[in-house]
Tab-separated table of C-alpha atoms in Angstrom:
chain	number	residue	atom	x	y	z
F	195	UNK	CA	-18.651	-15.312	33.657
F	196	UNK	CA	-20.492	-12.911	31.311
F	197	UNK	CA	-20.093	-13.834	27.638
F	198	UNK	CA	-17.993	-10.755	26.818
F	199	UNK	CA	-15.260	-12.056	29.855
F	200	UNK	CA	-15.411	-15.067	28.198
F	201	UNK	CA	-14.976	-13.848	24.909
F	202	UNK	CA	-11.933	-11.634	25.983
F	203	UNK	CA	-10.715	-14.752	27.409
F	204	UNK	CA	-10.934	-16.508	24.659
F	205	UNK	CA	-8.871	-13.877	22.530
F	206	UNK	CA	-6.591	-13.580	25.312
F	207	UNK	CA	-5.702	-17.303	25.160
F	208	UNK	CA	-5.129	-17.173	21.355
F	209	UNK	CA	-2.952	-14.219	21.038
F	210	UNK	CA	-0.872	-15.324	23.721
F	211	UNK	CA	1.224	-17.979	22.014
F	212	UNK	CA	1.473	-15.965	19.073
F	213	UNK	CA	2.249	-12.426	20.294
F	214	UNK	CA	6.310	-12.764	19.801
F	215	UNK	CA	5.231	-13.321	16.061
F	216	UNK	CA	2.850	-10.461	15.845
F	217	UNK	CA	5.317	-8.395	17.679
F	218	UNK	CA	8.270	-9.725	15.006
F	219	UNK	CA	5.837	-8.708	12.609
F	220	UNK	CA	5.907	-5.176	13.880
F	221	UNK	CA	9.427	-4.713	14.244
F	222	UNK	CA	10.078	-6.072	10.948
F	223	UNK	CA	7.766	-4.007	9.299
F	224	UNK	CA	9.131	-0.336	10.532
F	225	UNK	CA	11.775	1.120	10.782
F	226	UNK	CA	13.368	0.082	14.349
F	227	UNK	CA	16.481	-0.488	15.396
F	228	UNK	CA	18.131	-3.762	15.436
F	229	UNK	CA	18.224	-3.631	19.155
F	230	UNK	CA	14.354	-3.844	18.815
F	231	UNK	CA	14.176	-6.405	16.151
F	232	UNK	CA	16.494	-8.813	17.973
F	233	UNK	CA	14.779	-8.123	20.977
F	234	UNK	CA	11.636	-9.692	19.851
F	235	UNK	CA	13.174	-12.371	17.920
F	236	UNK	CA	14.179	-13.710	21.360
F	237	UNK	CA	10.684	-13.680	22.723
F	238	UNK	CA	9.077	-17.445	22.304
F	239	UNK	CA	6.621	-18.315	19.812
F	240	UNK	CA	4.323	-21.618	20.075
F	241	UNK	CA	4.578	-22.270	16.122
F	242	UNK	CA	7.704	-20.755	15.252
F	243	UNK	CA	10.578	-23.025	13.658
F	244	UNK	CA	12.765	-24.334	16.816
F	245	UNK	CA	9.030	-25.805	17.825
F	246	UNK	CA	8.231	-27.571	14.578
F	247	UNK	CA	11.319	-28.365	13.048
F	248	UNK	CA	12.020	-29.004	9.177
F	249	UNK	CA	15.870	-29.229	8.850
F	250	UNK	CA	17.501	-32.797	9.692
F	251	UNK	CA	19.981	-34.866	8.159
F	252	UNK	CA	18.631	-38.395	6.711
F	253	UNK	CA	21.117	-40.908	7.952
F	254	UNK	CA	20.238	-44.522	6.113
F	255	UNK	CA	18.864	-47.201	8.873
F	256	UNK	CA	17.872	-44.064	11.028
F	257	UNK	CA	15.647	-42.004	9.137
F	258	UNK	CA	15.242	-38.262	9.401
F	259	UNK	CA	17.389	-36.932	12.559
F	260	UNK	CA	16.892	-33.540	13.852
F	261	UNK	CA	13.503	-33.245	12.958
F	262	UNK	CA	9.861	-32.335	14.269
F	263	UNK	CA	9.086	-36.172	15.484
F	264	UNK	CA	11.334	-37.699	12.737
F	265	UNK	CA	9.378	-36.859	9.936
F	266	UNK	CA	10.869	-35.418	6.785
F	267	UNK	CA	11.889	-31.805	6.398
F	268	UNK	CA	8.899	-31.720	3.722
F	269	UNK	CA	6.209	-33.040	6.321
F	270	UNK	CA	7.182	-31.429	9.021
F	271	UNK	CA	7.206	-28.114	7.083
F	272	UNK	CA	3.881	-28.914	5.416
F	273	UNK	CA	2.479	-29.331	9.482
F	274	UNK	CA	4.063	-25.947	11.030
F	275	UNK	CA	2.651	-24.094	7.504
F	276	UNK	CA	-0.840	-26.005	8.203
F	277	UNK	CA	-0.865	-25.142	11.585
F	278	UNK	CA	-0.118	-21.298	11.255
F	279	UNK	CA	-2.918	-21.435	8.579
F	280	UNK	CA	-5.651	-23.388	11.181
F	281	UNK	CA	-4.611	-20.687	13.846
F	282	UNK	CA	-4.829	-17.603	11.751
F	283	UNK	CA	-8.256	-19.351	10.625
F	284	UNK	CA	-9.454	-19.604	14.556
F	285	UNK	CA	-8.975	-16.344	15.268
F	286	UNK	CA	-10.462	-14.728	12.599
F	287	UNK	CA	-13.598	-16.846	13.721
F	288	UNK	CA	-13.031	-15.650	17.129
F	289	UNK	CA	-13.232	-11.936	15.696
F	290	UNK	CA	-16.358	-12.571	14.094
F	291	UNK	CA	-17.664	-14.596	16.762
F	292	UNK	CA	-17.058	-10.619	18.697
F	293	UNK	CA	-18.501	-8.886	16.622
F	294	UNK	CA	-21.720	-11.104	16.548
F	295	UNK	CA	-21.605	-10.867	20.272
F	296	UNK	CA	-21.185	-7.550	19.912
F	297	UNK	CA	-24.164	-7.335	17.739
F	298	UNK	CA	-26.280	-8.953	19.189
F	299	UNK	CA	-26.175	-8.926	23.249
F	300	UNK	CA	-24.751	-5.581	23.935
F	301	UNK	CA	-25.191	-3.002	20.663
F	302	UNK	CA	-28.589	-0.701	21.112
F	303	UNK	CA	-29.841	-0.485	17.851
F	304	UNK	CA	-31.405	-3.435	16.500
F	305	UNK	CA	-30.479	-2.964	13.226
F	306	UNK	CA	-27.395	-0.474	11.451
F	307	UNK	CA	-27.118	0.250	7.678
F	308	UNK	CA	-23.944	-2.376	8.641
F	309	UNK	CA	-25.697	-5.345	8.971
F	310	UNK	CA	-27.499	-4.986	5.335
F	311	UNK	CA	-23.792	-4.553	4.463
F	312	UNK	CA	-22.595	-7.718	5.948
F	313	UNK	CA	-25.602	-9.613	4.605
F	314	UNK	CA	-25.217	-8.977	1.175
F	315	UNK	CA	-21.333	-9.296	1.249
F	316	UNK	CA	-22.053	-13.053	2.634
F	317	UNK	CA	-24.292	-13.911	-0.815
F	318	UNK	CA	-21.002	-12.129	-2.744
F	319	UNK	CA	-19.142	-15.584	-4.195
F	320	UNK	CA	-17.080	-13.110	-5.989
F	321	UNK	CA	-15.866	-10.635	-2.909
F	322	UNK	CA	-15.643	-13.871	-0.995
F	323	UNK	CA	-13.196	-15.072	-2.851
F	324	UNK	CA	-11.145	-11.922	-2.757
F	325	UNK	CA	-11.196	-11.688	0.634
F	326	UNK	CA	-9.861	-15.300	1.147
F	327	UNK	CA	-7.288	-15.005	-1.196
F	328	UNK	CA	-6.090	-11.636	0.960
F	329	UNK	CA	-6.650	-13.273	4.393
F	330	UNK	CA	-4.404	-15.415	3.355
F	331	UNK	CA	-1.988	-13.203	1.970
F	332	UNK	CA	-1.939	-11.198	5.367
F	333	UNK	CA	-1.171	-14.763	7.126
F	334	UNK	CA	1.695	-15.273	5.071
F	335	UNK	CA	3.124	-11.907	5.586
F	336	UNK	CA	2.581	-11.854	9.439
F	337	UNK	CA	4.164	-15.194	9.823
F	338	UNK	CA	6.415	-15.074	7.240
F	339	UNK	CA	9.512	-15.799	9.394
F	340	UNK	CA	8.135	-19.084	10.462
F	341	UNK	CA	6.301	-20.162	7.368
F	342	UNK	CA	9.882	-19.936	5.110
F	343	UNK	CA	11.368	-23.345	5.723
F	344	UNK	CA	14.697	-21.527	6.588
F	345	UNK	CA	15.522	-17.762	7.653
F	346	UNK	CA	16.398	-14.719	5.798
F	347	UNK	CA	19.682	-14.345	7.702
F	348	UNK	CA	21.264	-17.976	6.907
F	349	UNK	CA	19.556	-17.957	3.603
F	350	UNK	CA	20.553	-14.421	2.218
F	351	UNK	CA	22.515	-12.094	4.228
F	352	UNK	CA	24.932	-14.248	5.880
F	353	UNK	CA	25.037	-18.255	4.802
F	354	UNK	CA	28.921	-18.894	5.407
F	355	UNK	CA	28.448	-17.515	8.605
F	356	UNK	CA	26.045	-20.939	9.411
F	357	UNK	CA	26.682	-24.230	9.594
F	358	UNK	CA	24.647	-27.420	8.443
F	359	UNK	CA	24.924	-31.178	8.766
F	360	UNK	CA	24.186	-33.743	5.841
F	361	UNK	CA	25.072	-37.157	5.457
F	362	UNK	CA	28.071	-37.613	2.654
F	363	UNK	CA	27.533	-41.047	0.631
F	364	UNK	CA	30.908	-41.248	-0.396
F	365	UNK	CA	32.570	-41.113	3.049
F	366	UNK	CA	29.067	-42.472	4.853
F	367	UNK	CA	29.562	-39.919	8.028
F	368	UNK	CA	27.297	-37.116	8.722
F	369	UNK	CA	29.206	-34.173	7.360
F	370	UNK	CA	29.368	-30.331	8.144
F	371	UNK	CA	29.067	-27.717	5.353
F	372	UNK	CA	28.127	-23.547	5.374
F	373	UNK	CA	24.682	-22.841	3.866
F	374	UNK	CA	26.591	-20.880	1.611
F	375	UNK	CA	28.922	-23.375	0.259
F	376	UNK	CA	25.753	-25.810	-0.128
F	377	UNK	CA	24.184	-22.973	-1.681
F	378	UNK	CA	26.324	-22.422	-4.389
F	379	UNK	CA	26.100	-26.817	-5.041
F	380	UNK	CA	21.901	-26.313	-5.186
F	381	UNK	CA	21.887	-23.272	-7.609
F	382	UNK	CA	18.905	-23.677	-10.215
F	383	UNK	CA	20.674	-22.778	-13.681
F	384	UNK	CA	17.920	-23.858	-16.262
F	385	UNK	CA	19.719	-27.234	-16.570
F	386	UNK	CA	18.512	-30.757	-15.582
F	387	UNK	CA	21.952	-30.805	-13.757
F	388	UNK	CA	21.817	-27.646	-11.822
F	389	UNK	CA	18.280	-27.332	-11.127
F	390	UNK	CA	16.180	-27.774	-7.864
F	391	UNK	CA	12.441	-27.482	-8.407
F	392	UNK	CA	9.465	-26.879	-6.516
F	393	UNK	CA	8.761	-29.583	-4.022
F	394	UNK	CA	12.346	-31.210	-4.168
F	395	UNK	CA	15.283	-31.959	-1.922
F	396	UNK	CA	19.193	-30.134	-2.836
F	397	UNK	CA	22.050	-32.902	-2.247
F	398	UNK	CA	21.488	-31.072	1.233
F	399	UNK	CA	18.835	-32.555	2.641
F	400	UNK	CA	17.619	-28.946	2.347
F	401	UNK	CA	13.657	-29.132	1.134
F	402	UNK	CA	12.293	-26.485	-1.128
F	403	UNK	CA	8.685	-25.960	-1.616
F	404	UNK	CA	9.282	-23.428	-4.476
F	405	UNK	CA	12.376	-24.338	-5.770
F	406	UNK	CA	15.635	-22.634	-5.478
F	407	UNK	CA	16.899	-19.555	-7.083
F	408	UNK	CA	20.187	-19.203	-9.637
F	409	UNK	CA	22.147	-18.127	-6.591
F	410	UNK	CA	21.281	-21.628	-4.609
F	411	UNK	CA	18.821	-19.674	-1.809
F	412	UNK	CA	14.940	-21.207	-0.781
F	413	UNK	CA	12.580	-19.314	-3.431
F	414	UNK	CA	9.618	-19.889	-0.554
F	415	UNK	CA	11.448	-18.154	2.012
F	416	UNK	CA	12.151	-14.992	-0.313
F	417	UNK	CA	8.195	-14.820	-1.621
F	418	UNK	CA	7.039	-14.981	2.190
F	419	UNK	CA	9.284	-11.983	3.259
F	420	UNK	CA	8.631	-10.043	-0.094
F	421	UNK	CA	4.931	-10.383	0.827
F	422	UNK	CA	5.577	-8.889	4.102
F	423	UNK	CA	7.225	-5.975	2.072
F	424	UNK	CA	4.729	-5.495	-0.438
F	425	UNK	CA	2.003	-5.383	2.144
F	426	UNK	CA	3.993	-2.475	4.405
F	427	UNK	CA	4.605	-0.372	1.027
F	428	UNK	CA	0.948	-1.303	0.293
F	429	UNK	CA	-0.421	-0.290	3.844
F	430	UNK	CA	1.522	2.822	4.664
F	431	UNK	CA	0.870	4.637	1.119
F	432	UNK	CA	-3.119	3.600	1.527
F	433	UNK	CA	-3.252	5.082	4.965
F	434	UNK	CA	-1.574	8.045	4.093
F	435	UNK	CA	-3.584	8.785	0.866
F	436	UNK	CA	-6.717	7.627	2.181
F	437	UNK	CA	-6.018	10.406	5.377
F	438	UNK	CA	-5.425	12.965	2.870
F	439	UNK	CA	-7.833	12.357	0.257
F	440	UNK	CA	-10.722	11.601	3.065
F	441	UNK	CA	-9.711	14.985	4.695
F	442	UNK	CA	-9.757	16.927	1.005
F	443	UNK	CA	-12.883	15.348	0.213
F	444	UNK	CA	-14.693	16.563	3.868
F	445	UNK	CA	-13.667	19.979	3.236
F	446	UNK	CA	-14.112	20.406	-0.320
F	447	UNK	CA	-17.868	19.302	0.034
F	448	UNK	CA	-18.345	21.490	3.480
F	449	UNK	CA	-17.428	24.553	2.731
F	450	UNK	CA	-17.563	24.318	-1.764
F	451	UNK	CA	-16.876	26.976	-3.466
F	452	UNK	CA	-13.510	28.386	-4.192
F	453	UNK	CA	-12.100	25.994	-1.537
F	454	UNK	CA	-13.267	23.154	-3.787
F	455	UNK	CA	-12.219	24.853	-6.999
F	456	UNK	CA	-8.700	24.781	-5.387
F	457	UNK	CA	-8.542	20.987	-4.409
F	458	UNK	CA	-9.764	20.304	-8.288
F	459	UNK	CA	-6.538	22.088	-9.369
F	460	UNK	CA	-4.398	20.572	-7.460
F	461	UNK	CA	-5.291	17.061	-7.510
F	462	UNK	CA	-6.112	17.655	-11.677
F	463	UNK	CA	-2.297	19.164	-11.682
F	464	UNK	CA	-1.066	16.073	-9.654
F	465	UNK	CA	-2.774	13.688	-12.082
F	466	UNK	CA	-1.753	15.073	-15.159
F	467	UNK	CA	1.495	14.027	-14.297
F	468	UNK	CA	2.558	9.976	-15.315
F	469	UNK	CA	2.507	8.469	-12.088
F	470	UNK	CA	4.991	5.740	-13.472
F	471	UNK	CA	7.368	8.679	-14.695
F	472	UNK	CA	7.271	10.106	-11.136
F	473	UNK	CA	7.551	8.013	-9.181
F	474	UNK	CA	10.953	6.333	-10.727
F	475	UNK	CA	12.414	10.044	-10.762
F	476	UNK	CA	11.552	10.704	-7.206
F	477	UNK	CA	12.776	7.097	-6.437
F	478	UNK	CA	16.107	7.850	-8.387
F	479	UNK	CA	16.733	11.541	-7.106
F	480	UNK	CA	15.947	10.724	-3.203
F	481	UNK	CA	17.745	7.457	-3.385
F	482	UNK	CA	21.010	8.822	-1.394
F	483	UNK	CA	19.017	10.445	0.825
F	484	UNK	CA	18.577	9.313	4.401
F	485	UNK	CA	14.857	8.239	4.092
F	486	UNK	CA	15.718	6.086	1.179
F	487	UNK	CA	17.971	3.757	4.049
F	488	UNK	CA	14.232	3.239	5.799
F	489	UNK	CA	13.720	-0.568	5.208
F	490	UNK	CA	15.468	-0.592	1.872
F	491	UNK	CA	13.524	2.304	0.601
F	492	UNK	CA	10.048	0.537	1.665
F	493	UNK	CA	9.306	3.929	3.569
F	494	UNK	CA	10.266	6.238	0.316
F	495	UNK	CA	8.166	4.365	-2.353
F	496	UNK	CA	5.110	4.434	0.632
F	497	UNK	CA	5.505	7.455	0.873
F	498	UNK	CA	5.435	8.472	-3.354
F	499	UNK	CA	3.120	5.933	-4.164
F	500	UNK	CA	0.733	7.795	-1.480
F	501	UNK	CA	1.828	11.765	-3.183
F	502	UNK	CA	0.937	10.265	-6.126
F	503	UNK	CA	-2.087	7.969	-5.356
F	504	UNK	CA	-4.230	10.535	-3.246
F	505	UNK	CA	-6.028	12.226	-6.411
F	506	UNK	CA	-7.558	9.407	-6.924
F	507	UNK	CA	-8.662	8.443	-4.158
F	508	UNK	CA	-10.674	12.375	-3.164
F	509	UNK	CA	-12.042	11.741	-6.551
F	510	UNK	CA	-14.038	8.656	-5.333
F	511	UNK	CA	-14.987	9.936	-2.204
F	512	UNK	CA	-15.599	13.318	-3.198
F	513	UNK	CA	-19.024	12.527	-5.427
F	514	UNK	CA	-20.661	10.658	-2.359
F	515	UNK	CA	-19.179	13.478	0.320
F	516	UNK	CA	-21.193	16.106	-1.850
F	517	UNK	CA	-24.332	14.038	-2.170
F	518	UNK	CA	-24.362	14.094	1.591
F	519	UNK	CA	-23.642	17.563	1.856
F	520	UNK	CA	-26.684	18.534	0.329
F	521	UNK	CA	-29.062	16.385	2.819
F	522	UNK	CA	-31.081	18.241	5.626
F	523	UNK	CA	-29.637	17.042	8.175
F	524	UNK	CA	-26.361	18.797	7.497
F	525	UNK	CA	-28.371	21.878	7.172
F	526	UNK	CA	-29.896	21.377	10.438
F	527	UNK	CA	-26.616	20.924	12.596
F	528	UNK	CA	-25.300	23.514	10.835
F	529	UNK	CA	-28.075	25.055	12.527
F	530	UNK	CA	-27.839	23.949	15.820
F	531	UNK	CA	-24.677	25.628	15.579
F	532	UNK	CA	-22.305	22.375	15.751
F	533	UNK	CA	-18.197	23.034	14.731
F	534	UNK	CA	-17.302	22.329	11.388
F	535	UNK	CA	-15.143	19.097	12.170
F	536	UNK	CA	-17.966	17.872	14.213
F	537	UNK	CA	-20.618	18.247	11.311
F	538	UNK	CA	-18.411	16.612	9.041
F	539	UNK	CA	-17.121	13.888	11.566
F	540	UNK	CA	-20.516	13.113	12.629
F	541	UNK	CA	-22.880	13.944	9.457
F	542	UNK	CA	-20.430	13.133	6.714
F	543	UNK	CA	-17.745	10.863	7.004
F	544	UNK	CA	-19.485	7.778	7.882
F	545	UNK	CA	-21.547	7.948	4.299
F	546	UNK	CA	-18.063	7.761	2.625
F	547	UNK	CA	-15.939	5.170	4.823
F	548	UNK	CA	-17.647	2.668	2.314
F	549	UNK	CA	-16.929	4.118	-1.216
F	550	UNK	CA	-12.796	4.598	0.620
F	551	UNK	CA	-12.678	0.968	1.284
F	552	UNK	CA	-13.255	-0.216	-2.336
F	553	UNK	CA	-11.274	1.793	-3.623
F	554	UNK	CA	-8.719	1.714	-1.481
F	555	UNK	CA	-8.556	-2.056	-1.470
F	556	UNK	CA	-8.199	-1.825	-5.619
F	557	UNK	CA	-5.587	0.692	-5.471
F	558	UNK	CA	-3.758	-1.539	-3.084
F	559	UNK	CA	-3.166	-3.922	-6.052
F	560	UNK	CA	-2.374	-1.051	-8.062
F	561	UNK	CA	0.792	-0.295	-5.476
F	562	UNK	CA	1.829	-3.961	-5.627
F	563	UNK	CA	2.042	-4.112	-9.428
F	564	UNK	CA	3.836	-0.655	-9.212
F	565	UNK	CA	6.568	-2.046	-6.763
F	566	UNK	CA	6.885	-5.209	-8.110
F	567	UNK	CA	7.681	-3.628	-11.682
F	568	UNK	CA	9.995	-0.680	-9.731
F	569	UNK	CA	11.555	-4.019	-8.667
F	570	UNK	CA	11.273	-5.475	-12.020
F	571	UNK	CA	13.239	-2.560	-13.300
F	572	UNK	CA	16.102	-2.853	-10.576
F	573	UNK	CA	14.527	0.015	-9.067
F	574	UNK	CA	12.856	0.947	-5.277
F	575	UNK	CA	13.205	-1.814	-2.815
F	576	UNK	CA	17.046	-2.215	-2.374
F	577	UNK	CA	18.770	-6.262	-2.328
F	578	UNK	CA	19.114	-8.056	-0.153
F	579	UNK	CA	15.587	-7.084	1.023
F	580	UNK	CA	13.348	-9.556	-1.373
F	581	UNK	CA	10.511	-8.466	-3.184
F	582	UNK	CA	8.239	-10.115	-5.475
F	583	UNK	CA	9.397	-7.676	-8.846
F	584	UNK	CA	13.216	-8.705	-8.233
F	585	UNK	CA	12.345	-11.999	-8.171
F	586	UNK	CA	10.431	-12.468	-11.434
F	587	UNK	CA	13.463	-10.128	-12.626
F	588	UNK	CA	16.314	-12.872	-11.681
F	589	UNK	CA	14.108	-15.597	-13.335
F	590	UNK	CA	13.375	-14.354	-16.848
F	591	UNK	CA	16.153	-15.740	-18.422
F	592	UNK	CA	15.638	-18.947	-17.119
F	593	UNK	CA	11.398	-19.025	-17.846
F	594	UNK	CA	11.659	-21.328	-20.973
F	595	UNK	CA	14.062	-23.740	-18.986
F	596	UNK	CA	13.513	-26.298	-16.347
F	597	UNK	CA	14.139	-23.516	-13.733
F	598	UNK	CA	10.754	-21.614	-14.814
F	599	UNK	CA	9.593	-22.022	-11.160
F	600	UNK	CA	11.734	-19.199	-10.367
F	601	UNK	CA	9.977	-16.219	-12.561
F	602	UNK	CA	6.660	-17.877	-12.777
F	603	UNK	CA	5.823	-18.414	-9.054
F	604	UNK	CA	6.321	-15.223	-7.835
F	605	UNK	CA	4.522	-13.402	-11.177
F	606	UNK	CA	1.538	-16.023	-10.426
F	607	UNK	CA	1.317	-14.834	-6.818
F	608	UNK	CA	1.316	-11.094	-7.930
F	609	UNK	CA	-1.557	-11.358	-10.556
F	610	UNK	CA	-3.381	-13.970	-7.635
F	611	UNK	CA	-3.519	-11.325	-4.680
F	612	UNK	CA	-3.770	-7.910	-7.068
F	613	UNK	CA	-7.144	-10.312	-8.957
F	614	UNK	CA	-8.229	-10.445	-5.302
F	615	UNK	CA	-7.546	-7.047	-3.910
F	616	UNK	CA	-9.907	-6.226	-6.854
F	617	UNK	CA	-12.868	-8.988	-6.620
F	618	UNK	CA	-12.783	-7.498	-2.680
F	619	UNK	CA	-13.179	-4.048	-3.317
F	620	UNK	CA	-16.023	-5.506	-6.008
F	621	UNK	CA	-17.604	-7.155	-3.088
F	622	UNK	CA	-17.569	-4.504	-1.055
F	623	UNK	CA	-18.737	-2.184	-3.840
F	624	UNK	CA	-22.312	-4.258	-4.205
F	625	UNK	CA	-22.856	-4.756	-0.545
F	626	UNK	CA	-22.784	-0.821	0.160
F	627	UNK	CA	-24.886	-0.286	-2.889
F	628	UNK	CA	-28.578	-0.700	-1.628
F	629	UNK	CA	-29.978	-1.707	-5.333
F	630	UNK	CA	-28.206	-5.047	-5.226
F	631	UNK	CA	-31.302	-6.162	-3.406
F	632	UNK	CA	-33.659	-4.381	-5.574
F	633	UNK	CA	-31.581	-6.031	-8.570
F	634	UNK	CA	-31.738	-9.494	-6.975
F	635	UNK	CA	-35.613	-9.219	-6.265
F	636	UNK	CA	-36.495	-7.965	-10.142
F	637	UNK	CA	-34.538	-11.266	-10.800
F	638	UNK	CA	-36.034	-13.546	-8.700
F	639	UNK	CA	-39.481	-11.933	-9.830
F	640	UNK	CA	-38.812	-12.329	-13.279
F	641	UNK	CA	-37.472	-15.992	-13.042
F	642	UNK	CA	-40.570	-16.746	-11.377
F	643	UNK	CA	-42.524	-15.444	-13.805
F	644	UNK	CA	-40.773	-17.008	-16.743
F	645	UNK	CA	-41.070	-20.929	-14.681
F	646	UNK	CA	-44.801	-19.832	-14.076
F	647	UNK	CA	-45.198	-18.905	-17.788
């Protein structure tokens, strides 16, 4: 077997098990029908919840019943959430593992402008970091269904319609109780009384990594599926603004001119406008209309923040798309009488894919701050869809009390993965900027010379 059969073996054998996830992911994410999105809840997953189980009852002289292998609803949690981690891990290693395949048994070049990029990135503890932190943000919004230690359906949208067992000191049977009624008994209040914290059991059974919320719903499960909604929002308005402003920025360095002149006003018009200001009027005026139904208005705000976010974006790529412009061997296939689109396709675009990515990835922690404080506000994403903003909302009353965990958590995450959207777009930043090795040598040479002197 050649080493690329194996290879797609390999990643054949590890997306398997996991492909009704990655597919639930999908469905979840845009805007399907139910028919869709219950279509792929049905199809099996290797580490979903009914595999690894992490509700039970504790009945005394028995232990835990109902769980993964008897152990508590805490452990066996804790396993299914370190096993999604340890796969998403594996195949990210298998991707690289590709790519250095890729690189170095079947690519003809022996060396690409790429590889100084992925060198220096490597040395970048910074960028490293960032892209960690994000790596495992995208785990926890792919798997999000199975990472919550219950679902968004008995947890939110319809608890009295499900049932749970617990075992009842006073009577000393194993009782039966709606999530909703238990609920309403584990509400967090700000009171020693009525207040479940992070890592505790409710009078349930029910574990709760992050607590519960006033209302008596998991806090985990909500921040899982609220990162799955920040990262769509996220996502879609990048792509779409990146498109545009990559497309602006090609033509307004091609062909100059008045053509260029035009762009400037527009996107200088577009800015001048408070992005904040606009985008909660747009988000207020279109919210009766029929786009603003498209996964609780994810698809609207995408779709603003990216009408709003694109100036910026032509503005970083536009310096570099000019620079290139300029170079001779433009000129020259200009001369050999290539198309347009193919001159700037070929010639052009790869010199600025680079200087998109950073800051694309910083302006992708820009979004999430902006929805989160939409959120915050009672604005854009629509209950009972979570979302990281809403939740920080619900918990400021309580942020001096002993039910803190509910604001602070989620406003912890949001500064965590925006800080590393950021250090990764650094990273990327100095690896595509050649003089980071020219920097690093005059400081090597200079250390050198001080120990000599």
């Amino acid at each position: 077997m050649t080493p690329s059969r194996a290879w797609i073996v390999g990643a054949t054998l590890l997306l398997a098990p996991e492909l009704g996830a990655l597919l639930q992911f999908v469905a979840g994410t845009l805007p399907v029908g139910e028919a869709v999105v219950a279509a792929t809840d049905r199809i099996p997953v290797l580490l979903s919840r009914e595999t690894i189980p992490n509700r039970g009852t504790f009945v005394p002289g028995n232990g835990w019943q109902g769980t993964f292998l008897g152990l508590s609803p805490a452990k066996a949690w804790g396993l299914r959430v370190g096993l999604i981690y340890l796969y998403g891990a594996v195949l990210l290693y298998w991707l690289w593992r590709g790519y250095l395949l890729y690189r170095n048994r079947y690519r003809t070049a022996s060396w690409t402008p790429f590889d100084d990029i992925v060198r220096r990135f490597r040395g970048h503890r910074w960028g490293q970091f960032g892209l960690i932190v994000v790596l495992a943000f995208l785990i926890l919004a792919v798997f999000a269904p199975a990472l919550g230690p219950t679902t968004l359906d008995r947890n939110v949208i319809d608890p009295y319609s499900h049932e749970l067992e617990y075992y009842d000191d006073g009577t000393g049977d194993v009782e039966t109780v709606t999530v909703g009624a238990a609920n309403i008994d584990s509400t967090s209040q700000g009171i020693d009384d009525r207040n479940v914290g992070p890592l505790t059991y409710d009078q349930y059974d029910r574990f709760h990594p992050f607590g519960t919320l006033p209302s008596g719903q998991d806090l985990f499960t909500q921040v899982a599926l609220g990162a799955r909604v920040s990262l769509f929002i996220g996502l879609v308005a990048i792509t779409i603004s990146g498109v545009v402003a990559t497309g602006l920025a090609l033509i307004s360095a091609y062909y100059g001119g008045r053509i260029d002149l035009g762009i400037v006003l527009v996107s200088d018009a577009t800015q001048s406008l408070p992005q904040l200001l606009v985008v909660i009027l747009l988000s207020v005026v279109l919210s009766q209309t029929w786009i603003a139904g498209l996964y609780s208005g994810g698809v609207l705000l995408a779709l603003i923040f990216a009408l709003t976010g694109w100036p910026s974006l032509w503005r970083a790529v536009r310096g570099p798309a000019l620079q290139v412009s300029e170079r001779t061997w433009v000129d020259a296939a200009d001369s050999y009488g290539l198309a347009p689109r193919v001159t700037m396709r070929r010639h052009i675009l790869p010199y600025i894919i680079g200087y998109l990515l950073v800051y694309a990835s910083m302006s992708l922690g820009g979004i999430i701050i902006g929805v989160s404080g939409l959120s915050f506000l009672g604005l854009g994403i629509s209950p009972p869809t979570p979302e990281w903003g809403r939740l920080v909302n619900v918990g400021q009353p309580l942020l001096t009390t002993v039910s803190w965990h509910i604001a602070v958590i989620p406003g912890v995450l949001i500064v965590i993965v925006v800080t590393a959207f950021n250090a990764l777009g650094d990273g990327i930043r100095d690896a595509i900027d050649a003089e980071t090795d020219l920097d690093n040598e005059e400081e090597a040479t200079a250390a050198a010379s001080g120990a000599g002197g």
